[in-house]
């Protein structure tokens, strides 16, 4: 259980220079390894190549680790905040993902959505 | 004995592919500016530069599966945009197809492309007529399979693949994008050739040029 502490990794851009836009499945793979714990890892993605690169990174993980990773449909920024909060309370992966994904329908402006 | 294609020839093919993409960087950028985010040319050029470096390293394994895997790894970390995981998956999956170690015969080459295509479809979840690289690769692989079933020579099989790939690429001009960044444009994507279908076409164009010459170099 997280016990108030949440490991957050990031894997944006290409490995080489850290300046080129895009995604690198190997970079995602090492970020997963870096924050790995037996409770699992939730992956939040933005648009474009991020989803496919995250899927490819999961393909490259050993089977027993892959089963404990979850690709989230949550929005990147809002989802990350909500997920970190709920993970820090020690909630299981599926529940953390459910609240993060619910952030998709939270309007930013009063009366919107 | 049927014609065998060696790792050396595959290396020559992919060096020709890398050079063709680099020559066409501006063209790919132009196509992607019209219906995407204008990064396909620069992404592919960067990846192909890495691929050239990788392929020119001396003393590499002559095992075809290992060779295709190293191509995949280079593209996954070198390309950047959606083309990175897509081309990476294509070669990663192609690397799992049956070989004779350091050579493949024509049916095996065809199967290698089929494995790559299947991987690509699983990764990108695109179908024919979605206006993607699938529109080039799928008809090309089908043409190869038909020509191989008819016991044609490498020259005929690869010419058929190139022709089908070319028609498929040109067909993307007429259709509306349903996958990728271009799909945000809906009907406005009609009239533009898909950049991914174009970079994929060069795989078959260079294969027809390079893999039909017998023997290495």
PDB file of C-alpha atoms in Angstrom:
ATOM      1  CA  UNK A   1       0.000   0.000   0.000  1.00  0.00           C
ATOM      2  CA  UNK A   2       1.167   3.492  -0.742  1.00  0.00           C
ATOM      3  CA  UNK A   3       0.992   4.765   2.858  1.00  0.00           C
ATOM      4  CA  UNK A   4       0.931   8.433   1.927  1.00  0.00           C
ATOM      5  CA  UNK A   5       3.780   8.123  -0.579  1.00  0.00           C
ATOM      6  CA  UNK A   6       3.226   7.838  -4.316  1.00  0.00           C
ATOM      7  CA  UNK A   7       5.947   7.175  -6.861  1.00  0.00           C
ATOM      8  CA  UNK A   8       5.389   9.164 -10.043  1.00  0.00           C
ATOM      9  CA  UNK A   9       7.547   8.658 -13.125  1.00  0.00           C
ATOM     10  CA  UNK A  10       7.463  10.567 -16.385  1.00  0.00           C
ATOM     11  CA  UNK A  11       8.458   9.615 -19.906  1.00  0.00           C
ATOM     12  CA  UNK A  12       7.916  12.466 -22.338  1.00  0.00           C
ATOM     13  CA  UNK A  13       9.971  13.163 -25.442  1.00  0.00           C
ATOM     14  CA  UNK A  14      12.688  11.059 -27.004  1.00  0.00           C
ATOM     15  CA  UNK A  15      15.536   9.522 -25.002  1.00  0.00           C
ATOM     16  CA  UNK A  16      18.375  11.231 -26.789  1.00  0.00           C
ATOM     17  CA  UNK A  17      18.124  14.880 -25.973  1.00  0.00           C
ATOM     18  CA  UNK A  18      15.009  15.265 -23.823  1.00  0.00           C
ATOM     19  CA  UNK A  19      14.019  18.110 -26.138  1.00  0.00           C
ATOM     20  CA  UNK A  20      12.402  16.350 -29.077  1.00  0.00           C
ATOM     21  CA  UNK A  21       8.632  16.014 -28.908  1.00  0.00           C
ATOM     22  CA  UNK A  22       7.272  12.519 -29.131  1.00  0.00           C
ATOM     23  CA  UNK A  23       7.372   9.290 -27.186  1.00  0.00           C
ATOM     24  CA  UNK A  24       9.787   6.413 -26.814  1.00  0.00           C
ATOM     25  CA  UNK A  25       8.487   3.026 -25.672  1.00  0.00           C
ATOM     26  CA  UNK A  26      11.860   2.236 -24.046  1.00  0.00           C
ATOM     27  CA  UNK A  27      11.696   5.424 -22.022  1.00  0.00           C
ATOM     28  CA  UNK A  28       8.182   4.476 -20.885  1.00  0.00           C
ATOM     29  CA  UNK A  29       9.430   0.993 -20.043  1.00  0.00           C
ATOM     30  CA  UNK A  30      12.197   2.349 -17.807  1.00  0.00           C
ATOM     31  CA  UNK A  31       9.786   4.765 -16.123  1.00  0.00           C
ATOM     32  CA  UNK A  32       7.518   1.801 -15.270  1.00  0.00           C
ATOM     33  CA  UNK A  33      10.497  -0.139 -13.882  1.00  0.00           C
ATOM     34  CA  UNK A  34      11.593   2.899 -11.896  1.00  0.00           C
ATOM     35  CA  UNK A  35       8.279   3.367 -10.047  1.00  0.00           C
ATOM     36  CA  UNK A  36       7.399  -0.340  -9.974  1.00  0.00           C
ATOM     37  CA  UNK A  37       5.641  -1.783  -6.921  1.00  0.00           C
ATOM     38  CA  UNK A  38       3.555  -4.920  -6.467  1.00  0.00           C
ATOM     39  CA  UNK A  39       0.330  -2.881  -6.182  1.00  0.00           C
ATOM     40  CA  UNK A  40       0.768  -2.048  -9.861  1.00  0.00           C
ATOM     41  CA  UNK A  41       1.367   0.971 -12.084  1.00  0.00           C
ATOM     42  CA  UNK A  42      -1.227   3.268 -13.631  1.00  0.00           C
ATOM     43  CA  UNK A  43      -0.240   4.805 -16.978  1.00  0.00           C
ATOM     44  CA  UNK A  44      -1.655   8.170 -17.993  1.00  0.00           C
ATOM     45  CA  UNK A  45      -1.133   9.365 -21.546  1.00  0.00           C
ATOM     46  CA  UNK A  46      -1.720  12.441 -23.636  1.00  0.00           C
ATOM     47  CA  UNK A  47      -2.546  12.260 -27.322  1.00  0.00           C
ATOM     48  CA  UNK A  48      -0.855  11.079 -30.492  1.00  0.00           C
ATOM     49  CA  UNK A  49       1.901   8.483 -30.245  1.00  0.00           C
ATOM     50  CA  UNK A  50       1.685   8.268 -26.428  1.00  0.00           C
ATOM     51  CA  UNK A  51      -1.008   5.587 -26.396  1.00  0.00           C
ATOM     52  CA  UNK A  52       0.689   3.331 -28.943  1.00  0.00           C
ATOM     53  CA  UNK A  53       4.097   3.751 -27.321  1.00  0.00           C
ATOM     54  CA  UNK A  54       2.614   2.909 -23.895  1.00  0.00           C
ATOM     55  CA  UNK A  55       0.996  -0.227 -25.346  1.00  0.00           C
ATOM     56  CA  UNK A  56       4.298  -1.205 -26.940  1.00  0.00           C
ATOM     57  CA  UNK A  57       6.094  -0.661 -23.615  1.00  0.00           C
ATOM     58  CA  UNK A  58       3.595  -2.993 -21.903  1.00  0.00           C
ATOM     59  CA  UNK A  59       4.223  -5.623 -24.602  1.00  0.00           C
ATOM     60  CA  UNK A  60       7.885  -5.547 -23.669  1.00  0.00           C
ATOM     61  CA  UNK A  61       7.257  -6.105 -19.929  1.00  0.00           C
ATOM     62  CA  UNK A  62       7.385  -9.600 -18.433  1.00  0.00           C
ATOM     63  CA  UNK A  63       3.888 -11.119 -18.274  1.00  0.00           C
ATOM     64  CA  UNK A  64       3.470 -10.986 -14.469  1.00  0.00           C
ATOM     65  CA  UNK A  65       4.364  -7.289 -14.427  1.00  0.00           C
ATOM     66  CA  UNK A  66       2.215  -6.473 -17.444  1.00  0.00           C
ATOM     67  CA  UNK A  67      -0.842  -7.835 -15.634  1.00  0.00           C
ATOM     68  CA  UNK A  68      -0.325  -5.277 -12.892  1.00  0.00           C
ATOM     69  CA  UNK A  69      -0.134  -2.292 -15.247  1.00  0.00           C
ATOM     70  CA  UNK A  70      -3.189  -0.392 -16.336  1.00  0.00           C
ATOM     71  CA  UNK A  71      -3.554   2.034 -19.234  1.00  0.00           C
ATOM     72  CA  UNK A  72      -5.898   4.793 -18.132  1.00  0.00           C
ATOM     73  CA  UNK A  73      -8.361   6.718 -20.258  1.00  0.00           C
ATOM     74  CA  UNK A  74      -8.054   9.614 -17.770  1.00  0.00           C
ATOM     75  CA  UNK A  75      -7.036  13.122 -18.885  1.00  0.00           C
ATOM     76  CA  UNK A  76      -3.278  13.548 -18.254  1.00  0.00           C
ATOM     77  CA  UNK A  77      -3.204  16.532 -15.889  1.00  0.00           C
ATOM     78  CA  UNK A  78      -6.479  16.179 -13.995  1.00  0.00           C
ATOM     79  CA  UNK A  79      -6.138  12.389 -13.964  1.00  0.00           C
ATOM     80  CA  UNK A  80      -2.608  12.525 -12.540  1.00  0.00           C
ATOM     81  CA  UNK A  81      -3.700  14.733  -9.639  1.00  0.00           C
ATOM     82  CA  UNK A  82      -6.784  12.700  -8.770  1.00  0.00           C
ATOM     83  CA  UNK A  83      -4.901   9.396  -9.180  1.00  0.00           C
ATOM     84  CA  UNK A  84      -1.988  10.535  -6.989  1.00  0.00           C
ATOM     85  CA  UNK A  85      -4.389  11.616  -4.264  1.00  0.00           C
ATOM     86  CA  UNK A  86      -6.317   8.359  -4.232  1.00  0.00           C
ATOM     87  CA  UNK A  87      -3.192   6.206  -4.562  1.00  0.00           C
ATOM     88  CA  UNK A  88      -1.719   7.997  -1.544  1.00  0.00           C
ATOM     89  CA  UNK A  89      -4.774   6.882   0.439  1.00  0.00           C
ATOM     90  CA  UNK A  90      -3.808   3.308  -0.354  1.00  0.00           C
ATOM     91  CA  UNK A  91      -6.663   2.521  -2.738  1.00  0.00           C
ATOM     92  CA  UNK A  92      -6.199  -0.374  -5.168  1.00  0.00           C
ATOM     93  CA  UNK A  93      -5.196   0.252  -8.801  1.00  0.00           C
ATOM     94  CA  UNK A  94      -8.632  -0.316 -10.343  1.00  0.00           C
ATOM     95  CA  UNK A  95     -10.286   2.117  -7.913  1.00  0.00           C
ATOM     96  CA  UNK A  96      -7.578   4.729  -8.479  1.00  0.00           C
ATOM     97  CA  UNK A  97      -8.118   4.434 -12.216  1.00  0.00           C
ATOM     98  CA  UNK A  98     -11.894   4.699 -11.886  1.00  0.00           C
ATOM     99  CA  UNK A  99     -11.709   8.056 -10.082  1.00  0.00           C
ATOM    100  CA  UNK A 100      -9.016   9.313 -12.451  1.00  0.00           C
ATOM    101  CA  UNK A 101     -11.173   8.451 -15.471  1.00  0.00           C
ATOM    102  CA  UNK A 102     -14.157  10.142 -13.845  1.00  0.00           C
ATOM    103  CA  UNK A 103     -12.138  13.381 -14.083  1.00  0.00           C
ATOM    104  CA  UNK A 104     -12.972  13.344 -17.826  1.00  0.00           C
ATOM    105  CA  UNK A 105     -16.475  14.545 -17.024  1.00  0.00           C
ATOM    106  CA  UNK A 106     -15.597  17.221 -14.462  1.00  0.00           C
ATOM    107  CA  UNK A 107     -16.190  20.640 -16.086  1.00  0.00           C
ATOM    108  CA  UNK A 108     -13.447  23.275 -15.780  1.00  0.00           C
ATOM    109  CA  UNK A 109     -15.829  26.202 -15.964  1.00  0.00           C
ATOM    110  CA  UNK A 110     -18.967  26.564 -13.867  1.00  0.00           C
ATOM    111  CA  UNK A 111     -22.016  25.627 -15.901  1.00  0.00           C
ATOM    112  CA  UNK A 112     -19.922  24.011 -18.660  1.00  0.00           C
ATOM    113  CA  UNK A 113     -20.086  20.330 -19.657  1.00  0.00           C
TER     114      UNK A 113
ATOM    115  CA  UNK B   1      16.819 -24.422 -54.780  1.00  0.00           C
ATOM    116  CA  UNK B   2      14.571 -21.421 -54.610  1.00  0.00           C
ATOM    117  CA  UNK B   3      16.066 -17.987 -54.410  1.00  0.00           C
ATOM    118  CA  UNK B   4      17.316 -17.064 -50.936  1.00  0.00           C
ATOM    119  CA  UNK B   5      17.512 -13.575 -49.519  1.00  0.00           C
ATOM    120  CA  UNK B   6      20.311 -12.980 -47.044  1.00  0.00           C
ATOM    121  CA  UNK B   7      20.646 -10.647 -44.068  1.00  0.00           C
ATOM    122  CA  UNK B   8      23.188  -8.726 -46.131  1.00  0.00           C
ATOM    123  CA  UNK B   9      20.530  -8.048 -48.782  1.00  0.00           C
ATOM    124  CA  UNK B  10      17.972  -7.038 -46.162  1.00  0.00           C
ATOM    125  CA  UNK B  11      20.541  -4.627 -44.747  1.00  0.00           C
ATOM    126  CA  UNK B  12      21.107  -3.194 -48.236  1.00  0.00           C
ATOM    127  CA  UNK B  13      17.332  -2.859 -48.674  1.00  0.00           C
ATOM    128  CA  UNK B  14      16.881  -0.924 -45.445  1.00  0.00           C
ATOM    129  CA  UNK B  15      19.849   1.319 -46.215  1.00  0.00           C
ATOM    130  CA  UNK B  16      18.172   2.114 -49.553  1.00  0.00           C
ATOM    131  CA  UNK B  17      14.906   2.722 -47.669  1.00  0.00           C
ATOM    132  CA  UNK B  18      16.608   5.071 -45.211  1.00  0.00           C
ATOM    133  CA  UNK B  19      18.199   7.011 -48.071  1.00  0.00           C
ATOM    134  CA  UNK B  20      14.872   7.231 -49.958  1.00  0.00           C
ATOM    135  CA  UNK B  21      13.075   8.578 -46.874  1.00  0.00           C
ATOM    136  CA  UNK B  22      15.808  11.150 -46.252  1.00  0.00           C
ATOM    137  CA  UNK B  23      15.576  12.304 -49.916  1.00  0.00           C
ATOM    138  CA  UNK B  24      11.817  12.625 -49.483  1.00  0.00           C
ATOM    139  CA  UNK B  25      11.792  14.376 -46.110  1.00  0.00           C
ATOM    140  CA  UNK B  26      10.375  17.608 -47.526  1.00  0.00           C
ATOM    141  CA  UNK B  27       7.718  15.742 -49.476  1.00  0.00           C
ATOM    142  CA  UNK B  28       6.605  13.857 -46.334  1.00  0.00           C
ATOM    143  CA  UNK B  29       6.571  17.107 -44.361  1.00  0.00           C
ATOM    144  CA  UNK B  30       4.450  18.747 -47.054  1.00  0.00           C
ATOM    145  CA  UNK B  31       1.916  15.887 -46.993  1.00  0.00           C
ATOM    146  CA  UNK B  32       1.771  15.904 -43.196  1.00  0.00           C
ATOM    147  CA  UNK B  33       1.399  19.689 -43.089  1.00  0.00           C
ATOM    148  CA  UNK B  34      -1.802  19.388 -45.103  1.00  0.00           C
ATOM    149  CA  UNK B  35      -3.554  16.847 -42.874  1.00  0.00           C
ATOM    150  CA  UNK B  36      -1.401  16.167 -39.809  1.00  0.00           C
ATOM    151  CA  UNK B  37       1.038  17.945 -37.530  1.00  0.00           C
ATOM    152  CA  UNK B  38       3.855  18.367 -40.052  1.00  0.00           C
ATOM    153  CA  UNK B  39       6.271  16.115 -38.179  1.00  0.00           C
ATOM    154  CA  UNK B  40       6.320  12.925 -40.262  1.00  0.00           C
ATOM    155  CA  UNK B  41       9.221  14.081 -42.454  1.00  0.00           C
ATOM    156  CA  UNK B  42      11.447  15.196 -39.603  1.00  0.00           C
ATOM    157  CA  UNK B  43      10.558  12.184 -37.433  1.00  0.00           C
ATOM    158  CA  UNK B  44      11.268   9.694 -40.202  1.00  0.00           C
ATOM    159  CA  UNK B  45      14.476  11.475 -41.215  1.00  0.00           C
ATOM    160  CA  UNK B  46      15.723  11.343 -37.619  1.00  0.00           C
ATOM    161  CA  UNK B  47      14.825   7.649 -37.323  1.00  0.00           C
ATOM    162  CA  UNK B  48      16.442   6.829 -40.664  1.00  0.00           C
ATOM    163  CA  UNK B  49      19.637   8.640 -39.637  1.00  0.00           C
ATOM    164  CA  UNK B  50      19.778   6.393 -36.545  1.00  0.00           C
ATOM    165  CA  UNK B  51      19.012   3.373 -38.700  1.00  0.00           C
ATOM    166  CA  UNK B  52      21.877   4.194 -41.094  1.00  0.00           C
ATOM    167  CA  UNK B  53      24.261   4.467 -38.135  1.00  0.00           C
ATOM    168  CA  UNK B  54      23.006   1.162 -36.735  1.00  0.00           C
ATOM    169  CA  UNK B  55      23.210  -0.677 -40.061  1.00  0.00           C
ATOM    170  CA  UNK B  56      26.727   0.516 -40.768  1.00  0.00           C
ATOM    171  CA  UNK B  57      28.157  -0.939 -37.548  1.00  0.00           C
ATOM    172  CA  UNK B  58      30.515  -3.766 -38.551  1.00  0.00           C
ATOM    173  CA  UNK B  59      30.462  -7.296 -37.192  1.00  0.00           C
ATOM    174  CA  UNK B  60      26.748  -7.575 -36.428  1.00  0.00           C
ATOM    175  CA  UNK B  61      24.882 -10.845 -36.178  1.00  0.00           C
ATOM    176  CA  UNK B  62      23.834 -12.306 -39.534  1.00  0.00           C
ATOM    177  CA  UNK B  63      20.779 -13.898 -37.937  1.00  0.00           C
ATOM    178  CA  UNK B  64      17.695 -12.450 -39.648  1.00  0.00           C
ATOM    179  CA  UNK B  65      15.482 -12.377 -36.547  1.00  0.00           C
ATOM    180  CA  UNK B  66      18.171 -10.616 -34.514  1.00  0.00           C
ATOM    181  CA  UNK B  67      18.721  -8.201 -37.395  1.00  0.00           C
ATOM    182  CA  UNK B  68      15.020  -7.305 -37.677  1.00  0.00           C
ATOM    183  CA  UNK B  69      14.796  -6.896 -33.896  1.00  0.00           C
ATOM    184  CA  UNK B  70      17.663  -4.439 -33.873  1.00  0.00           C
ATOM    185  CA  UNK B  71      15.981  -2.481 -36.697  1.00  0.00           C
ATOM    186  CA  UNK B  72      12.789  -2.379 -34.598  1.00  0.00           C
ATOM    187  CA  UNK B  73      14.618  -1.159 -31.474  1.00  0.00           C
ATOM    188  CA  UNK B  74      16.324   1.604 -33.451  1.00  0.00           C
ATOM    189  CA  UNK B  75      13.035   2.835 -34.916  1.00  0.00           C
ATOM    190  CA  UNK B  76      11.145   2.668 -31.597  1.00  0.00           C
ATOM    191  CA  UNK B  77      13.584   5.005 -29.906  1.00  0.00           C
ATOM    192  CA  UNK B  78      14.629   7.003 -32.964  1.00  0.00           C
ATOM    193  CA  UNK B  79      11.486   8.069 -34.810  1.00  0.00           C
ATOM    194  CA  UNK B  80       9.368   9.757 -32.153  1.00  0.00           C
ATOM    195  CA  UNK B  81       5.864  10.316 -33.526  1.00  0.00           C
ATOM    196  CA  UNK B  82       3.189   7.689 -34.094  1.00  0.00           C
ATOM    197  CA  UNK B  83       5.424   6.250 -36.830  1.00  0.00           C
ATOM    198  CA  UNK B  84       7.931   5.112 -34.155  1.00  0.00           C
ATOM    199  CA  UNK B  85       5.766   2.540 -32.372  1.00  0.00           C
ATOM    200  CA  UNK B  86       4.122   1.593 -35.687  1.00  0.00           C
ATOM    201  CA  UNK B  87       7.253   0.894 -37.733  1.00  0.00           C
ATOM    202  CA  UNK B  88       8.850  -0.509 -34.571  1.00  0.00           C
ATOM    203  CA  UNK B  89       6.014  -2.968 -34.103  1.00  0.00           C
ATOM    204  CA  UNK B  90       6.127  -3.870 -37.820  1.00  0.00           C
ATOM    205  CA  UNK B  91       9.766  -4.974 -37.586  1.00  0.00           C
ATOM    206  CA  UNK B  92       9.442  -6.443 -34.090  1.00  0.00           C
ATOM    207  CA  UNK B  93       6.660  -8.706 -35.314  1.00  0.00           C
ATOM    208  CA  UNK B  94       8.433  -9.424 -38.606  1.00  0.00           C
ATOM    209  CA  UNK B  95      11.370 -10.643 -36.475  1.00  0.00           C
ATOM    210  CA  UNK B  96       9.178 -13.458 -35.093  1.00  0.00           C
ATOM    211  CA  UNK B  97       8.465 -14.955 -38.544  1.00  0.00           C
ATOM    212  CA  UNK B  98      10.222 -18.204 -39.551  1.00  0.00           C
ATOM    213  CA  UNK B  99      13.648 -17.953 -41.221  1.00  0.00           C
ATOM    214  CA  UNK B 100      16.514 -20.268 -42.201  1.00  0.00           C
ATOM    215  CA  UNK B 101      18.828 -18.437 -39.810  1.00  0.00           C
ATOM    216  CA  UNK B 102      20.796 -16.052 -42.000  1.00  0.00           C
ATOM    217  CA  UNK B 103      18.571 -16.293 -45.053  1.00  0.00           C
ATOM    218  CA  UNK B 104      14.919 -16.491 -46.072  1.00  0.00           C
ATOM    219  CA  UNK B 105      13.250 -17.758 -49.207  1.00  0.00           C
ATOM    220  CA  UNK B 106      10.549 -15.865 -51.054  1.00  0.00           C
ATOM    221  CA  UNK B 107       7.557 -17.423 -49.224  1.00  0.00           C
ATOM    222  CA  UNK B 108       9.312 -16.625 -45.916  1.00  0.00           C
ATOM    223  CA  UNK B 109       9.940 -13.036 -47.011  1.00  0.00           C
ATOM    224  CA  UNK B 110       6.249 -12.750 -47.823  1.00  0.00           C
ATOM    225  CA  UNK B 111       5.351 -14.229 -44.453  1.00  0.00           C
ATOM    226  CA  UNK B 112       7.709 -11.771 -42.768  1.00  0.00           C
ATOM    227  CA  UNK B 113       5.744  -8.893 -44.324  1.00  0.00           C
ATOM    228  CA  UNK B 114       2.467 -10.569 -43.297  1.00  0.00           C
ATOM    229  CA  UNK B 115       3.631 -10.857 -39.672  1.00  0.00           C
ATOM    230  CA  UNK B 116       4.637  -7.197 -39.731  1.00  0.00           C
ATOM    231  CA  UNK B 117       1.271  -6.167 -41.186  1.00  0.00           C
ATOM    232  CA  UNK B 118      -0.641  -8.158 -38.550  1.00  0.00           C
ATOM    233  CA  UNK B 119       1.400  -6.516 -35.786  1.00  0.00           C
ATOM    234  CA  UNK B 120       0.771  -3.106 -37.297  1.00  0.00           C
ATOM    235  CA  UNK B 121      -2.981  -3.657 -37.384  1.00  0.00           C
ATOM    236  CA  UNK B 122      -3.045  -4.780 -33.761  1.00  0.00           C
ATOM    237  CA  UNK B 123      -0.981  -1.777 -32.673  1.00  0.00           C
ATOM    238  CA  UNK B 124      -2.705   0.963 -34.661  1.00  0.00           C
ATOM    239  CA  UNK B 125      -6.145  -0.682 -34.847  1.00  0.00           C
ATOM    240  CA  UNK B 126      -6.549   0.662 -38.378  1.00  0.00           C
ATOM    241  CA  UNK B 127      -8.406  -1.148 -41.144  1.00  0.00           C
ATOM    242  CA  UNK B 128      -8.166  -0.800 -44.912  1.00  0.00           C
ATOM    243  CA  UNK B 129      -9.630   2.533 -46.089  1.00  0.00           C
ATOM    244  CA  UNK B 130      -8.887   4.354 -42.820  1.00  0.00           C
ATOM    245  CA  UNK B 131      -6.290   6.408 -44.780  1.00  0.00           C
ATOM    246  CA  UNK B 132      -3.173   5.057 -43.074  1.00  0.00           C
ATOM    247  CA  UNK B 133      -0.048   3.069 -43.909  1.00  0.00           C
ATOM    248  CA  UNK B 134      -2.277  -0.038 -43.856  1.00  0.00           C
ATOM    249  CA  UNK B 135      -3.732   1.131 -47.190  1.00  0.00           C
ATOM    250  CA  UNK B 136      -0.281   0.701 -48.725  1.00  0.00           C
ATOM    251  CA  UNK B 137       0.997  -2.347 -46.857  1.00  0.00           C
ATOM    252  CA  UNK B 138      -2.085  -4.569 -46.888  1.00  0.00           C
ATOM    253  CA  UNK B 139      -2.601  -4.662 -50.682  1.00  0.00           C
ATOM    254  CA  UNK B 140       1.158  -5.044 -51.161  1.00  0.00           C
ATOM    255  CA  UNK B 141       1.297  -8.081 -48.856  1.00  0.00           C
ATOM    256  CA  UNK B 142      -1.783  -9.571 -50.517  1.00  0.00           C
ATOM    257  CA  UNK B 143      -0.185  -9.078 -53.942  1.00  0.00           C
ATOM    258  CA  UNK B 144       2.993 -10.794 -52.724  1.00  0.00           C
ATOM    259  CA  UNK B 145       1.009 -13.721 -51.356  1.00  0.00           C
ATOM    260  CA  UNK B 146      -0.877 -14.152 -54.628  1.00  0.00           C
ATOM    261  CA  UNK B 147       2.317 -13.985 -56.708  1.00  0.00           C
ATOM    262  CA  UNK B 148       4.119 -16.439 -54.405  1.00  0.00           C
ATOM    263  CA  UNK B 149       1.158 -18.839 -54.601  1.00  0.00           C
ATOM    264  CA  UNK B 150       1.523 -18.647 -58.392  1.00  0.00           C
ATOM    265  CA  UNK B 151       5.240 -19.602 -58.035  1.00  0.00           C
ATOM    266  CA  UNK B 152       6.497 -16.337 -59.507  1.00  0.00           C
ATOM    267  CA  UNK B 153      10.104 -15.163 -59.276  1.00  0.00           C
ATOM    268  CA  UNK B 154      11.341 -12.619 -56.717  1.00  0.00           C
ATOM    269  CA  UNK B 155      11.343  -9.938 -59.411  1.00  0.00           C
ATOM    270  CA  UNK B 156       7.692 -10.581 -60.261  1.00  0.00           C
ATOM    271  CA  UNK B 157       6.583 -10.893 -56.617  1.00  0.00           C
ATOM    272  CA  UNK B 158       8.261  -7.658 -55.583  1.00  0.00           C
ATOM    273  CA  UNK B 159       7.112  -5.779 -58.683  1.00  0.00           C
ATOM    274  CA  UNK B 160       3.548  -6.840 -57.863  1.00  0.00           C
ATOM    275  CA  UNK B 161       4.021  -5.635 -54.287  1.00  0.00           C
ATOM    276  CA  UNK B 162       5.362  -2.283 -55.444  1.00  0.00           C
ATOM    277  CA  UNK B 163       2.498  -1.785 -57.876  1.00  0.00           C
ATOM    278  CA  UNK B 164      -0.152  -2.688 -55.289  1.00  0.00           C
ATOM    279  CA  UNK B 165       1.542  -0.459 -52.691  1.00  0.00           C
ATOM    280  CA  UNK B 166       1.579   2.429 -55.167  1.00  0.00           C
ATOM    281  CA  UNK B 167      -2.115   2.043 -55.984  1.00  0.00           C
ATOM    282  CA  UNK B 168      -2.894   1.795 -52.270  1.00  0.00           C
ATOM    283  CA  UNK B 169      -0.926   4.949 -51.527  1.00  0.00           C
ATOM    284  CA  UNK B 170      -2.694   6.865 -54.308  1.00  0.00           C
ATOM    285  CA  UNK B 171      -6.050   5.544 -53.097  1.00  0.00           C
ATOM    286  CA  UNK B 172      -5.519   7.384 -49.784  1.00  0.00           C
ATOM    287  CA  UNK B 173      -6.025  10.658 -51.718  1.00  0.00           C
ATOM    288  CA  UNK B 174      -9.650   9.754 -52.390  1.00  0.00           C
ATOM    289  CA  UNK B 175     -10.708   8.644 -48.916  1.00  0.00           C
ATOM    290  CA  UNK B 176     -11.538  10.277 -45.606  1.00  0.00           C
ATOM    291  CA  UNK B 177      -9.219   9.685 -42.640  1.00  0.00           C
ATOM    292  CA  UNK B 178     -10.652   7.596 -39.809  1.00  0.00           C
ATOM    293  CA  UNK B 179      -7.436   7.067 -37.826  1.00  0.00           C
ATOM    294  CA  UNK B 180      -4.573   9.262 -36.724  1.00  0.00           C
ATOM    295  CA  UNK B 181      -4.323  13.031 -36.496  1.00  0.00           C
ATOM    296  CA  UNK B 182      -5.877  13.483 -39.961  1.00  0.00           C
ATOM    297  CA  UNK B 183      -9.155  11.989 -38.713  1.00  0.00           C
ATOM    298  CA  UNK B 184      -9.759  15.234 -36.761  1.00  0.00           C
ATOM    299  CA  UNK B 185     -10.244  16.877 -40.179  1.00  0.00           C
ATOM    300  CA  UNK B 186     -13.017  14.518 -41.261  1.00  0.00           C
ATOM    301  CA  UNK B 187     -14.077  15.130 -44.881  1.00  0.00           C
ATOM    302  CA  UNK B 188     -11.431  17.892 -45.206  1.00  0.00           C
ATOM    303  CA  UNK B 189      -8.816  15.136 -45.305  1.00  0.00           C
ATOM    304  CA  UNK B 190     -10.121  14.022 -48.721  1.00  0.00           C
ATOM    305  CA  UNK B 191      -7.893  15.113 -51.618  1.00  0.00           C
ATOM    306  CA  UNK B 192      -4.654  14.676 -49.686  1.00  0.00           C
ATOM    307  CA  UNK B 193      -2.287  11.709 -49.848  1.00  0.00           C
ATOM    308  CA  UNK B 194      -1.559  10.128 -46.479  1.00  0.00           C
ATOM    309  CA  UNK B 195       2.038  10.709 -45.292  1.00  0.00           C
ATOM    310  CA  UNK B 196       2.266   7.336 -43.485  1.00  0.00           C
ATOM    311  CA  UNK B 197       0.992   5.511 -46.573  1.00  0.00           C
ATOM    312  CA  UNK B 198       3.697   7.357 -48.519  1.00  0.00           C
ATOM    313  CA  UNK B 199       6.620   6.468 -46.229  1.00  0.00           C
ATOM    314  CA  UNK B 200       5.336   2.870 -46.214  1.00  0.00           C
ATOM    315  CA  UNK B 201       5.283   2.805 -50.037  1.00  0.00           C
ATOM    316  CA  UNK B 202       9.046   3.370 -50.107  1.00  0.00           C
ATOM    317  CA  UNK B 203       9.521   0.051 -48.261  1.00  0.00           C
ATOM    318  CA  UNK B 204       8.153  -1.763 -51.308  1.00  0.00           C
ATOM    319  CA  UNK B 205       9.722   0.534 -53.886  1.00  0.00           C
ATOM    320  CA  UNK B 206      13.201  -0.061 -52.460  1.00  0.00           C
ATOM    321  CA  UNK B 207      12.519  -3.789 -51.886  1.00  0.00           C
ATOM    322  CA  UNK B 208      11.665  -4.148 -55.589  1.00  0.00           C
ATOM    323  CA  UNK B 209      14.891  -2.335 -56.499  1.00  0.00           C
ATOM    324  CA  UNK B 210      17.250  -4.081 -54.078  1.00  0.00           C
ATOM    325  CA  UNK B 211      15.946  -7.537 -53.159  1.00  0.00           C
ATOM    326  CA  UNK B 212      15.583  -8.779 -56.730  1.00  0.00           C
ATOM    327  CA  UNK B 213      19.295  -8.656 -57.486  1.00  0.00           C
ATOM    328  CA  UNK B 214      20.740 -12.116 -56.919  1.00  0.00           C
ATOM    329  CA  UNK B 215      23.570 -12.622 -54.454  1.00  0.00           C
ATOM    330  CA  UNK B 216      24.817 -10.043 -51.998  1.00  0.00           C
ATOM    331  CA  UNK B 217      26.077  -6.635 -53.132  1.00  0.00           C
TER     332      UNK B 217
END
